[in-house]
Coordinates of C-alpha atoms in Angstrom, one line a residue:
Chain A
M1 CA 18.8 32.7 -25.2
K2 CA 15.9 35.0 -25.8
I3 CA 13.7 32.1 -26.7
L4 CA 14.8 30.2 -23.6
K5 CA 14.0 33.2 -21.3
T6 CA 10.6 33.7 -23.0
S7 CA 9.8 30.0 -22.6
M8 CA 10.9 30.1 -18.9
A9 CA 8.6 33.2 -18.3
I10 CA 5.7 31.4 -19.9
L11 CA 6.3 28.2 -17.9
C12 CA 6.7 30.2 -14.7
F13 CA 3.4 32.1 -15.4
G14 CA 1.7 28.8 -16.2
F15 CA 2.9 27.1 -13.0
F16 CA 1.9 30.2 -11.0
L17 CA -1.7 30.1 -12.4
L18 CA -1.9 26.3 -11.7
S19 CA -0.7 27.0 -8.2
C20 CA -3.3 29.5 -7.2
D21 CA -5.5 26.9 -5.4
K22 CA -4.8 26.3 -1.7
E23 CA -2.6 23.3 -0.9
K24 CA -4.3 20.5 0.9
S25 CA -3.0 18.8 4.0
I26 CA -2.3 15.1 3.4
T27 CA -3.1 14.2 7.0
E28 CA -6.4 16.0 7.2
P29 CA -9.2 13.4 7.6
G30 CA -11.7 13.7 4.7
N31 CA -9.2 14.7 2.1
L32 CA -7.7 11.5 0.8
V33 CA -9.6 9.1 3.1
P34 CA -13.1 9.3 4.6
K35 CA -13.5 10.5 8.2
T36 CA -13.9 7.9 10.9
V37 CA -16.6 7.8 13.6
M38 CA -14.2 9.9 15.7
E39 CA -14.3 12.8 13.2
D40 CA -17.9 12.5 11.9
P41 CA -20.5 12.0 14.6
T42 CA -23.2 11.2 12.0
I43 CA -21.7 7.8 11.3
P44 CA -23.6 5.1 13.2
S45 CA -21.4 3.7 16.0
V46 CA -21.3 1.7 19.2
N47 CA -18.9 2.3 22.1
I48 CA -17.3 -1.0 23.4
N49 CA -14.2 -1.8 25.4
G50 CA -13.0 1.8 25.2
A51 CA -13.3 2.0 21.4
K52 CA -15.8 3.6 19.1
L53 CA -16.7 1.2 16.4
H54 CA -18.7 1.9 13.2
A55 CA -21.7 -0.5 13.4
Q56 CA -25.1 -0.9 11.8
A57 CA -27.9 -3.3 12.7
F58 CA -30.9 -4.3 10.6
G59 CA -34.0 -6.5 11.3
P60 CA -36.0 -7.4 14.4
A61 CA -34.0 -6.9 17.6
D62 CA -35.1 -10.1 19.3
S63 CA -34.5 -12.6 16.5
T64 CA -31.4 -14.7 15.8
L65 CA -28.3 -12.5 15.5
I66 CA -26.3 -12.8 12.4
V67 CA -23.0 -11.1 13.1
C68 CA -20.9 -10.3 10.0
L69 CA -17.1 -10.5 10.4
H70 CA -15.2 -8.8 7.6
G71 CA -11.8 -9.6 6.2
G72 CA -8.4 -8.0 6.7
P73 CA -7.3 -7.4 9.4
G74 CA -7.9 -3.9 8.4
A75 CA -10.7 -4.1 5.8
N76 CA -14.3 -3.0 6.3
F77 CA -17.8 -4.5 6.2
R78 CA -19.1 -2.7 3.1
Y79 CA -18.6 -5.6 0.7
M80 CA -20.7 -7.8 3.0
L81 CA -23.8 -5.5 2.8
N82 CA -25.7 -7.9 0.5
C83 CA -26.1 -10.1 3.7
K84 CA -28.5 -7.3 4.9
S85 CA -31.2 -9.2 2.9
L86 CA -31.3 -11.7 5.8
A87 CA -33.0 -8.9 7.8
D88 CA -35.9 -9.2 5.4
K89 CA -36.1 -12.9 6.2
G90 CA -36.6 -12.1 9.9
Y91 CA -33.0 -12.2 11.2
R92 CA -31.2 -9.5 13.1
V93 CA -28.1 -8.7 11.0
I94 CA -25.2 -6.9 12.6
F95 CA -22.3 -5.3 10.7
Y96 CA -19.4 -3.7 12.4
D97 CA -15.9 -2.4 11.4
Q98 CA -13.4 -4.0 13.6
R99 CA -11.2 -1.9 15.9
G100 CA -8.7 0.2 13.8
S101 CA -10.5 -0.8 10.5
G102 CA -13.0 0.7 8.1
L103 CA -14.5 3.8 9.7
S104 CA -13.9 2.7 13.3
Q105 CA -11.6 4.4 15.7
R106 CA -7.9 4.2 15.1
F107 CA -5.3 3.2 17.6
P108 CA -1.5 3.5 17.4
G109 CA 0.4 0.4 16.3
G110 CA 1.9 0.2 19.8
W111 CA -1.5 -0.3 21.4
Y112 CA -1.9 -3.6 19.7
K113 CA 1.7 -4.7 20.1
N114 CA 1.8 -3.9 23.8
Q115 CA -0.9 -6.5 24.3
G116 CA 1.8 -9.1 23.6
A117 CA 0.7 -12.7 23.2
K118 CA -2.9 -11.6 24.1
A119 CA -3.2 -9.1 21.3
I120 CA -5.6 -11.1 19.2
E121 CA -7.8 -11.9 22.2
K122 CA -7.8 -8.3 23.5
T123 CA -8.3 -6.8 20.1
F124 CA -10.7 -9.0 18.4
Y125 CA -12.3 -11.7 20.7
D126 CA -13.0 -9.2 23.5
D127 CA -14.6 -6.8 21.0
L128 CA -16.7 -9.5 19.4
K129 CA -17.8 -10.6 22.8
A130 CA -18.8 -7.1 23.7
I131 CA -20.6 -6.7 20.4
L132 CA -22.7 -9.8 21.1
H133 CA -23.4 -8.5 24.6
H134 CA -24.4 -5.1 23.1
Y135 CA -26.9 -6.5 20.6
K136 CA -28.3 -9.5 22.5
T137 CA -31.7 -8.7 23.9
H138 CA -32.3 -11.9 25.8
P139 CA -30.1 -14.8 27.0
N140 CA -31.6 -17.4 24.7
Q141 CA -31.2 -15.4 21.5
K142 CA -29.3 -17.5 19.0
V143 CA -26.0 -16.2 17.5
V144 CA -24.5 -17.0 14.1
L145 CA -21.2 -15.7 12.8
L146 CA -21.2 -15.0 9.1
T147 CA -17.6 -14.5 8.2
Q148 CA -15.2 -14.1 5.3
S149 CA -11.4 -14.4 4.9
W150 CA -9.7 -13.0 8.0
G151 CA -13.2 -12.8 9.5
S152 CA -13.4 -16.6 9.1
M153 CA -10.1 -17.0 10.9
L154 CA -11.4 -14.8 13.7
G155 CA -14.7 -16.6 13.8
T156 CA -13.0 -20.0 14.0
G157 CA -10.8 -18.8 16.8
Y158 CA -13.7 -17.3 18.7
A159 CA -15.9 -20.5 18.2
G160 CA -13.1 -22.6 19.6
K161 CA -12.5 -20.3 22.6
Y162 CA -16.2 -19.6 23.4
P163 CA -18.2 -22.5 21.8
D164 CA -21.2 -21.8 24.0
D165 CA -21.5 -18.2 22.8
I166 CA -22.5 -19.1 19.3
D167 CA -25.0 -21.4 17.6
G168 CA -23.7 -21.4 14.0
L169 CA -20.6 -20.5 12.0
I170 CA -20.6 -19.6 8.3
L171 CA -17.1 -19.4 6.8
A172 CA -16.0 -18.1 3.4
E173 CA -12.4 -18.8 2.4
P174 CA -10.3 -18.4 5.6
G175 CA -6.9 -18.0 4.1
G176 CA -5.2 -20.2 6.7
L177 CA -5.8 -21.1 10.3
K178 CA -2.3 -22.1 11.4
W179 CA 0.3 -19.3 11.0
E180 CA 2.4 -21.2 8.5
D181 CA -0.7 -21.7 6.3
V182 CA -1.5 -18.0 6.7
L183 CA 1.9 -17.1 5.4
E184 CA 1.7 -19.5 2.5
Y185 CA -1.7 -18.2 1.5
V186 CA -0.7 -14.5 1.8
G187 CA 2.4 -15.3 -0.2
K188 CA 0.4 -16.8 -3.0
T189 CA -2.1 -13.9 -3.1
R190 CA 0.7 -11.3 -3.2
S191 CA 2.9 -13.1 -5.8
L192 CA 3.1 -10.1 -8.2
G193 CA 5.2 -10.6 -11.3
L194 CA 8.4 -8.6 -11.1
W195 CA 7.7 -6.9 -14.4
S196 CA 4.0 -6.4 -13.9
E197 CA 2.0 -3.3 -13.9
T198 CA 0.4 -4.5 -10.7
L199 CA 3.8 -4.6 -8.9
N200 CA 4.7 -1.3 -10.4
D201 CA 1.4 0.3 -9.2
A202 CA 2.0 -1.0 -5.7
A203 CA 5.7 -0.2 -5.3
Y204 CA 6.3 3.0 -7.4
T205 CA 3.9 5.0 -5.1
D206 CA 6.5 4.7 -2.3
Q207 CA 8.5 7.5 -3.7
F208 CA 5.4 9.8 -3.7
L209 CA 3.9 8.9 -0.3
T210 CA 5.5 7.7 2.9
G211 CA 3.5 7.6 6.1
K212 CA 5.1 7.5 9.5
E213 CA 4.3 4.7 11.8
N214 CA 0.9 6.1 13.0
Q215 CA 0.0 8.5 10.2
H216 CA -3.3 6.6 9.6
E217 CA -4.6 8.9 6.8
I218 CA -1.5 8.3 4.6
L219 CA -1.1 4.7 5.4
D220 CA -4.8 3.9 5.0
Y221 CA -4.8 5.7 1.6
K222 CA -1.8 3.7 0.4
M223 CA -3.4 0.4 1.6
A224 CA -6.6 1.3 -0.4
Q225 CA -4.4 1.5 -3.5
L226 CA -2.9 -1.9 -2.8
S227 CA -6.2 -3.6 -1.9
A228 CA -7.7 -2.5 -5.2
A229 CA -4.8 -4.0 -7.2
N230 CA -5.0 -7.6 -6.1
T231 CA -6.2 -9.6 -9.1
V232 CA -4.9 -13.0 -7.9
V233 CA -7.9 -13.7 -5.7
G234 CA -10.3 -13.2 -8.6
D235 CA -12.3 -10.4 -7.0
I236 CA -14.0 -7.8 -9.2
K237 CA -15.8 -4.6 -8.2
S238 CA -18.5 -5.2 -5.6
T239 CA -22.1 -5.1 -6.8
L240 CA -24.2 -4.3 -3.8
G241 CA -27.4 -3.0 -5.5
P242 CA -29.5 -0.8 -3.2
N243 CA -27.4 -2.0 -0.2
G244 CA -24.5 0.2 -1.2
I245 CA -26.2 3.3 0.2
Y246 CA -25.5 2.1 3.8
Y247 CA -21.8 2.5 3.4
Q248 CA -20.7 4.7 0.6
S249 CA -17.0 5.4 1.1
V250 CA -14.5 2.9 2.4
R251 CA -11.3 3.0 4.3
D252 CA -8.7 0.4 5.1
G253 CA -6.9 0.2 8.4
A254 CA -3.2 -0.1 7.6
V255 CA -1.8 0.2 11.1
I256 CA -3.8 -2.6 12.5
S257 CA -3.1 -4.7 9.5
S258 CA 0.7 -4.4 9.8
A259 CA 0.6 -4.6 13.6
M260 CA -1.3 -7.9 13.4
F261 CA 1.1 -9.3 10.9
E262 CA 4.0 -8.5 13.2
I263 CA 2.1 -10.0 16.1
G264 CA 1.4 -13.1 14.0
E265 CA 5.1 -13.4 13.1
K266 CA 6.1 -13.2 16.7
Y267 CA 3.5 -15.5 18.3
K268 CA 2.5 -17.7 15.4
P269 CA -1.2 -18.1 16.4
D270 CA -3.2 -21.1 15.5
F271 CA -6.9 -20.1 15.1
S272 CA -8.0 -23.7 14.8
E273 CA -6.3 -24.7 18.1
Q274 CA -9.6 -25.2 20.0
I275 CA -12.1 -25.6 17.1
A276 CA -12.7 -29.3 18.0
R277 CA -14.6 -27.9 21.0
F278 CA -17.2 -26.4 18.6
Q279 CA -19.3 -29.5 17.6
K280 CA -22.1 -27.6 15.9
K281 CA -22.3 -27.7 12.1
V282 CA -20.2 -25.3 10.1
L283 CA -21.1 -24.0 6.6
F284 CA -17.9 -23.6 4.5
F285 CA -17.9 -21.7 1.2
Y286 CA -15.0 -21.3 -1.2
S287 CA -14.8 -19.9 -4.7
S288 CA -13.8 -21.1 -8.2
N289 CA -11.9 -18.0 -9.3
N290 CA -9.5 -17.5 -6.4
K291 CA -6.2 -18.9 -7.9
A292 CA -4.7 -19.0 -4.4
Y293 CA -7.6 -21.2 -3.1
P294 CA -7.8 -24.3 -5.3
D295 CA -9.8 -27.4 -4.2
S296 CA -6.7 -28.9 -2.5
W297 CA -6.2 -25.8 -0.3
A298 CA -9.9 -25.7 0.6
Q299 CA -9.7 -29.4 1.6
K300 CA -6.6 -28.8 3.7
I301 CA -8.2 -25.8 5.5
M302 CA -11.6 -27.4 6.2
L303 CA -10.1 -30.5 7.7
V304 CA -10.1 -29.1 11.2
Y305 CA -13.9 -28.6 11.3
P306 CA -15.5 -31.8 12.8
N307 CA -19.0 -31.1 11.4
K308 CA -19.4 -29.2 8.2
D309 CA -21.2 -28.6 4.9
V310 CA -19.0 -27.5 2.1
F311 CA -20.0 -25.5 -1.0
K312 CA -17.9 -24.3 -3.9
V313 CA -19.3 -21.1 -5.4
Q314 CA -18.7 -21.0 -9.2
G315 CA -17.8 -17.9 -11.2
V316 CA -16.6 -15.7 -8.4
G317 CA -13.5 -14.9 -6.5
H318 CA -12.5 -14.5 -2.8
S319 CA -15.3 -12.2 -1.8
G320 CA -17.7 -12.8 -4.7
M321 CA -20.0 -15.2 -2.8
L322 CA -21.0 -12.2 -0.7
D323 CA -20.2 -9.0 -2.6
Q324 CA -21.8 -10.0 -6.0
I325 CA -25.5 -9.4 -5.5
D326 CA -26.6 -11.9 -8.1
T327 CA -24.4 -14.6 -6.7
W328 CA -25.5 -13.8 -3.2
T329 CA -29.2 -13.8 -4.1
T330 CA -29.3 -16.9 -6.2
V331 CA -26.5 -19.1 -4.8
T332 CA -25.2 -18.1 -1.4
E333 CA -28.2 -16.8 0.4
P334 CA -30.3 -19.9 -0.3
K335 CA -27.5 -22.1 1.2
V336 CA -27.2 -19.8 4.2
L337 CA -31.0 -19.9 4.8
Q338 CA -31.0 -23.6 4.5
Y339 CA -28.2 -23.8 7.0
L340 CA -29.9 -21.3 9.4
N341 CA -33.1 -23.3 9.3
S342 CA -31.1 -26.4 10.2
L343 CA -29.8 -24.9 13.5
Chain B
M1 CA 2.5 30.4 -2.0
K2 CA 5.0 28.0 -0.6
K3 CA 4.3 25.6 -3.4
V4 CA 4.8 28.4 -6.0
T5 CA 8.2 29.2 -4.5
I6 CA 9.2 25.5 -4.6
I7 CA 8.1 25.2 -8.2
L8 CA 9.9 28.3 -9.3
I9 CA 13.1 27.2 -7.6
F10 CA 12.7 23.8 -9.3
I11 CA 12.3 25.5 -12.7
A12 CA 15.3 27.7 -12.1
F13 CA 17.3 24.6 -11.1
V14 CA 16.2 22.8 -14.2
F15 CA 17.0 25.6 -16.6
C16 CA 20.1 27.1 -15.0
L17 CA 22.1 24.0 -14.9
P18 CA 23.6 22.4 -17.9
K19 CA 22.2 18.9 -18.3
V20 CA 23.8 15.7 -17.1
N21 CA 22.9 12.3 -15.6
A22 CA 22.5 10.6 -12.3
Q23 CA 25.0 8.0 -13.2
L24 CA 27.7 6.5 -11.1
I25 CA 31.0 8.2 -11.8
N26 CA 34.6 6.9 -11.7
W27 CA 36.2 10.2 -10.7
N28 CA 39.6 8.8 -11.7
T29 CA 38.7 8.5 -15.3
M30 CA 37.2 12.0 -15.7
G31 CA 40.5 13.7 -16.8
S32 CA 39.6 15.0 -20.3
T33 CA 36.0 13.7 -20.4
Q34 CA 33.4 16.2 -21.4
H35 CA 30.3 14.2 -22.2
I36 CA 29.0 11.0 -20.6
I37 CA 26.1 9.0 -22.1
N38 CA 24.5 6.5 -19.7
A39 CA 22.1 3.6 -19.9
N40 CA 21.0 1.8 -16.8
V41 CA 18.6 -0.8 -15.5
G42 CA 17.7 -1.7 -12.0
L43 CA 15.3 -1.9 -9.1
D44 CA 14.3 1.6 -8.2
Y45 CA 11.0 1.3 -6.3
S46 CA 10.1 -0.9 -9.2
V47 CA 12.0 -2.6 -12.1
S48 CA 13.1 0.4 -14.1
Y49 CA 15.1 1.4 -17.1
G50 CA 16.9 4.7 -17.6
I51 CA 19.0 6.8 -19.9
G52 CA 21.1 9.8 -19.0
Y53 CA 23.5 12.4 -20.3
G54 CA 26.3 14.1 -18.3
Y55 CA 28.3 17.2 -19.1
K56 CA 31.6 18.0 -17.4
P57 CA 32.5 21.7 -17.8
N58 CA 36.1 22.7 -17.7
T59 CA 36.2 24.0 -14.1
K60 CA 38.8 23.9 -11.3
L61 CA 36.4 22.1 -9.0
P62 CA 35.3 18.9 -10.8
I63 CA 31.6 19.1 -11.5
I64 CA 29.4 16.9 -13.6
M65 CA 26.0 18.1 -14.5
D66 CA 23.5 15.5 -15.5
A67 CA 20.0 14.7 -16.6
N68 CA 18.3 11.3 -16.3
F69 CA 15.0 9.8 -17.5
S70 CA 13.8 6.5 -16.1
M71 CA 10.7 4.5 -16.6
P72 CA 9.4 1.5 -14.6
S73 CA 8.3 -1.7 -16.3
G74 CA 4.7 -2.5 -16.8
K75 CA 2.3 -2.9 -19.7
T76 CA 1.5 0.9 -20.1
L77 CA 4.3 3.0 -21.5
F78 CA 4.9 6.5 -20.1
D79 CA 2.2 6.3 -17.5
D80 CA 4.9 6.3 -14.9
F81 CA 8.3 8.0 -15.2
K82 CA 10.9 10.0 -13.4
T83 CA 13.2 12.8 -14.6
K84 CA 16.1 14.0 -12.5
I85 CA 18.2 17.1 -13.3
G86 CA 21.2 18.2 -11.2
G87 CA 24.8 17.8 -10.6
Q88 CA 27.6 16.0 -8.8
M89 CA 30.5 17.8 -7.3
L90 CA 33.9 16.4 -6.1
L91 CA 34.5 17.9 -2.7
L92 CA 37.2 15.7 -1.3
D93 CA 40.3 14.4 -3.1
I94 CA 43.0 12.9 -1.0
S95 CA 45.3 10.4 -2.8
N96 CA 42.8 7.9 -4.3
F97 CA 40.1 8.7 -1.8
R98 CA 37.3 10.8 -3.1
G99 CA 34.2 12.3 -1.6
A100 CA 31.4 13.7 -3.7
L101 CA 28.0 15.3 -3.3
A102 CA 25.1 15.0 -5.7
L103 CA 22.0 17.2 -5.8
Y104 CA 19.0 16.7 -8.1
G105 CA 15.6 18.2 -8.7
M106 CA 13.0 15.7 -9.8
Y107 CA 9.7 15.6 -11.5
R108 CA 8.0 12.2 -11.4
R109 CA 4.6 10.9 -12.4
Q110 CA 2.5 7.8 -11.7
E111 CA -0.8 6.8 -13.1
T112 CA -2.9 3.8 -12.0
E113 CA -6.5 2.8 -12.5
L114 CA -7.2 4.8 -9.4
V115 CA -5.1 8.0 -9.4
R116 CA -2.6 10.1 -11.2
L117 CA 0.2 11.5 -9.1
Q118 CA 2.6 14.2 -10.1
N119 CA 5.4 15.2 -7.8
F120 CA 8.2 17.7 -7.6
G121 CA 11.0 16.5 -5.3
S122 CA 14.7 16.5 -4.5
D123 CA 17.3 13.9 -4.3
M124 CA 20.6 14.3 -2.4
K125 CA 23.4 11.8 -2.3
A126 CA 26.9 11.7 -0.7
T127 CA 29.5 9.2 -1.8
F128 CA 32.9 8.4 -0.4
G129 CA 35.2 5.8 -1.8
Y130 CA 38.5 4.6 -3.2
Y131 CA 39.0 5.3 -6.9
K132 CA 41.6 3.8 -9.3
S133 CA 41.8 4.3 -13.0
K134 CA 40.3 0.9 -13.7
W135 CA 37.9 0.5 -10.8
F136 CA 36.3 2.1 -7.8
V137 CA 34.4 1.2 -4.8
A138 CA 32.4 3.7 -2.7
A139 CA 29.8 3.9 0.0
E140 CA 26.7 6.1 -0.6
A141 CA 23.9 7.6 1.4
G142 CA 21.1 9.7 0.2
F143 CA 17.7 11.2 0.9
D144 CA 14.9 11.4 -1.7
K145 CA 12.2 13.9 -0.7
A146 CA 8.7 14.2 -2.4
V147 CA 8.2 17.9 -1.7
V148 CA 4.8 18.6 -3.2
T149 CA 2.4 16.2 -5.0
H150 CA -0.7 16.7 -7.1
F151 CA -3.4 14.0 -6.9
K152 CA -6.0 13.5 -9.5
H153 CA -8.3 10.6 -8.8
S154 CA -10.2 8.5 -11.4
Q155 CA -13.9 7.8 -11.5
A156 CA -13.1 4.2 -10.6
F157 CA -11.5 5.4 -7.3
R158 CA -14.6 7.6 -6.5
E159 CA -16.9 4.6 -7.2
K160 CA -14.9 1.9 -5.5
V161 CA -13.3 3.7 -2.6
Y162 CA -14.1 7.3 -1.8
A163 CA -16.5 9.5 -3.7
D164 CA -15.5 12.8 -2.0
V165 CA -11.8 12.5 -2.3
A166 CA -10.2 15.9 -2.8
D167 CA -8.0 16.4 -5.8
G168 CA -5.2 19.0 -5.9
W169 CA -1.8 19.8 -4.6
Y170 CA -0.9 18.3 -1.3
E171 CA 1.6 19.5 1.4
P172 CA 3.5 19.3 3.6
A173 CA 6.0 17.0 2.0
T174 CA 4.2 13.8 1.0
G175 CA 7.1 11.5 1.3
G176 CA 10.8 10.9 2.0
N177 CA 13.1 7.9 1.9
F178 CA 16.7 7.5 3.1
S179 CA 19.0 5.2 1.2
Y180 CA 22.4 3.7 1.9
G181 CA 24.5 1.2 0.1
L182 CA 27.6 0.6 -2.0
Q183 CA 28.6 1.4 -5.5
T184 CA 31.4 -0.1 -7.6
G185 CA 32.6 0.0 -11.1
Y186 CA 35.0 -1.2 -13.7
S187 CA 36.5 1.1 -16.4
F188 CA 38.0 0.2 -19.7
K189 CA 38.7 2.4 -22.7
K190 CA 35.9 4.9 -22.8
T191 CA 33.5 2.8 -20.9
D192 CA 32.5 2.4 -17.2
L193 CA 30.4 -0.6 -16.0
T194 CA 28.8 0.4 -12.7
L195 CA 26.8 -1.3 -10.0
A196 CA 25.0 0.2 -7.1
L197 CA 23.0 -1.6 -4.5
G198 CA 21.6 -0.8 -1.1
K199 CA 18.6 -0.4 1.0
R200 CA 15.9 2.2 1.5
I201 CA 14.1 3.2 4.7
S202 CA 11.3 5.7 5.1
Q203 CA 12.0 9.0 6.8
D204 CA 10.7 7.8 10.1
F205 CA 13.4 5.1 10.2
K206 CA 10.8 2.5 11.1
T207 CA 8.9 1.6 7.9
A208 CA 10.3 0.5 4.6
P209 CA 9.0 0.8 1.1
F210 CA 7.3 -2.1 -0.6
L211 CA 10.6 -3.0 -2.3
P212 CA 13.2 -1.9 0.2
L213 CA 16.2 -2.8 -1.9
Y214 CA 17.6 -0.9 -4.8
V215 CA 20.0 -2.1 -7.5
N216 CA 21.3 -0.2 -10.4
L217 CA 23.4 -1.6 -13.2
G218 CA 24.8 1.1 -15.5
L219 CA 26.9 1.6 -18.5
N220 CA 28.7 5.0 -19.1
Y221 CA 30.3 5.9 -22.4
R222 CA 32.7 8.8 -22.1
L223 CA 33.5 11.4 -24.8
S224 CA 36.7 13.5 -24.3
Y225 CA 37.8 17.0 -25.3
H226 CA 39.1 17.4 -28.8

């Protein structure tokens, strides 16, 4: 008994010493997730449609606009920063974190859901239109969308809806364009083995952390853990070289991600619905290492584009054609430049 | 200081109670039982395996004190685990209808490529059901609270995600999930085969965990008084 009491006293003293640091608040921006443009005014931003979006622009203001659309919904543009090299080739390259994503302003889930069937248009198409308006310096300035994953779905929808707004469309692995294809693709990318460490890493955390519906800091933090764990799509750590300094810490937007999934389930959007109206040439990339994106899937997805160049990038996964600087420099960028010159 | 208090209460809870397990109990077979050894497998936020030990002191009010250790599947052993220590008390006993309350203190740990989490929490569960000597069926409802959690992030997290992430103890309570479901069991000789299944929902009643269902298949072996 004496030994037990002594052990307890030592343990208690040990815990007391360990506990002397001040407890941190889990919902305080900057603790577990980086601050957004709303909390840190030094982050470059633009105000459009009542939202403050994290945005950066490089290259001569009057030249062809290359607008980069990131994946998600809810991801961020950091992994696309290698495309900044197009600014050195004379293009005006625009990056922005979509509403509720990356370091842009957060909105409650209800804000998106209350838009009903117009949610995708109000959230994404209107913001993209406003971004183009913000950065265009003259009416004849050409616009090209450089897109990846969800960004390619968004770009396809926008090109079909506003074919006269843009002059070129570069796509990289849109998961699906019709809702049932989106579900199938997402299902394949999240097919974690029941006994796997990956599933365990993703699911076991739920007993440590639960965020309420609009607790962005907690939900975004949990989403970052999940995003980093997806090995099916063949992605590895981004290599951005010197471009990484333009966006050092990332944050996912969990609320917009789940809200958009709910909206998709309800309204079953088809992003390719009007793409036949866009007759200009499309450049379509896909990768060799994304197990959920075999040749057969790429062929199925690309069918809807009437006029296209297709290129399979070897040795990389879902984002690798953009986020691996060597691949970007030696493979993707030359193809992109060739395409831009052809417009 | 609040965290210190919580930790001290937890330590007192752990050391002051004789050890038992979080297993499912057929209260109708407890008569002269003194020790219960348990093994279980199931879906508990992840596929997990557990062992437990229960002790039933000779008290007027039936009490079982138990300790349980469980580990999820995965390629790395002991990077994630959960320990629960506490007790179950029979509060209602009318004919074959029984109502019990279980209270546990918990320490759990998870380590991934990005972060190591350590948490002190509590788990409370109420059950009400119909118990016969050979079988039982009961409804259960519980609340699992992650009271205070320590975060220690890896270099990989700082490089890939957020360089300035703040390590340390986090409050207020970092998580909480309600659960509700059914439990049943079949008893023979000194053995109980038990099954619990149900659903979990987060404390805001709007969101659900990644794996919203739980299942637990257990085997109890009972040892009686001399």
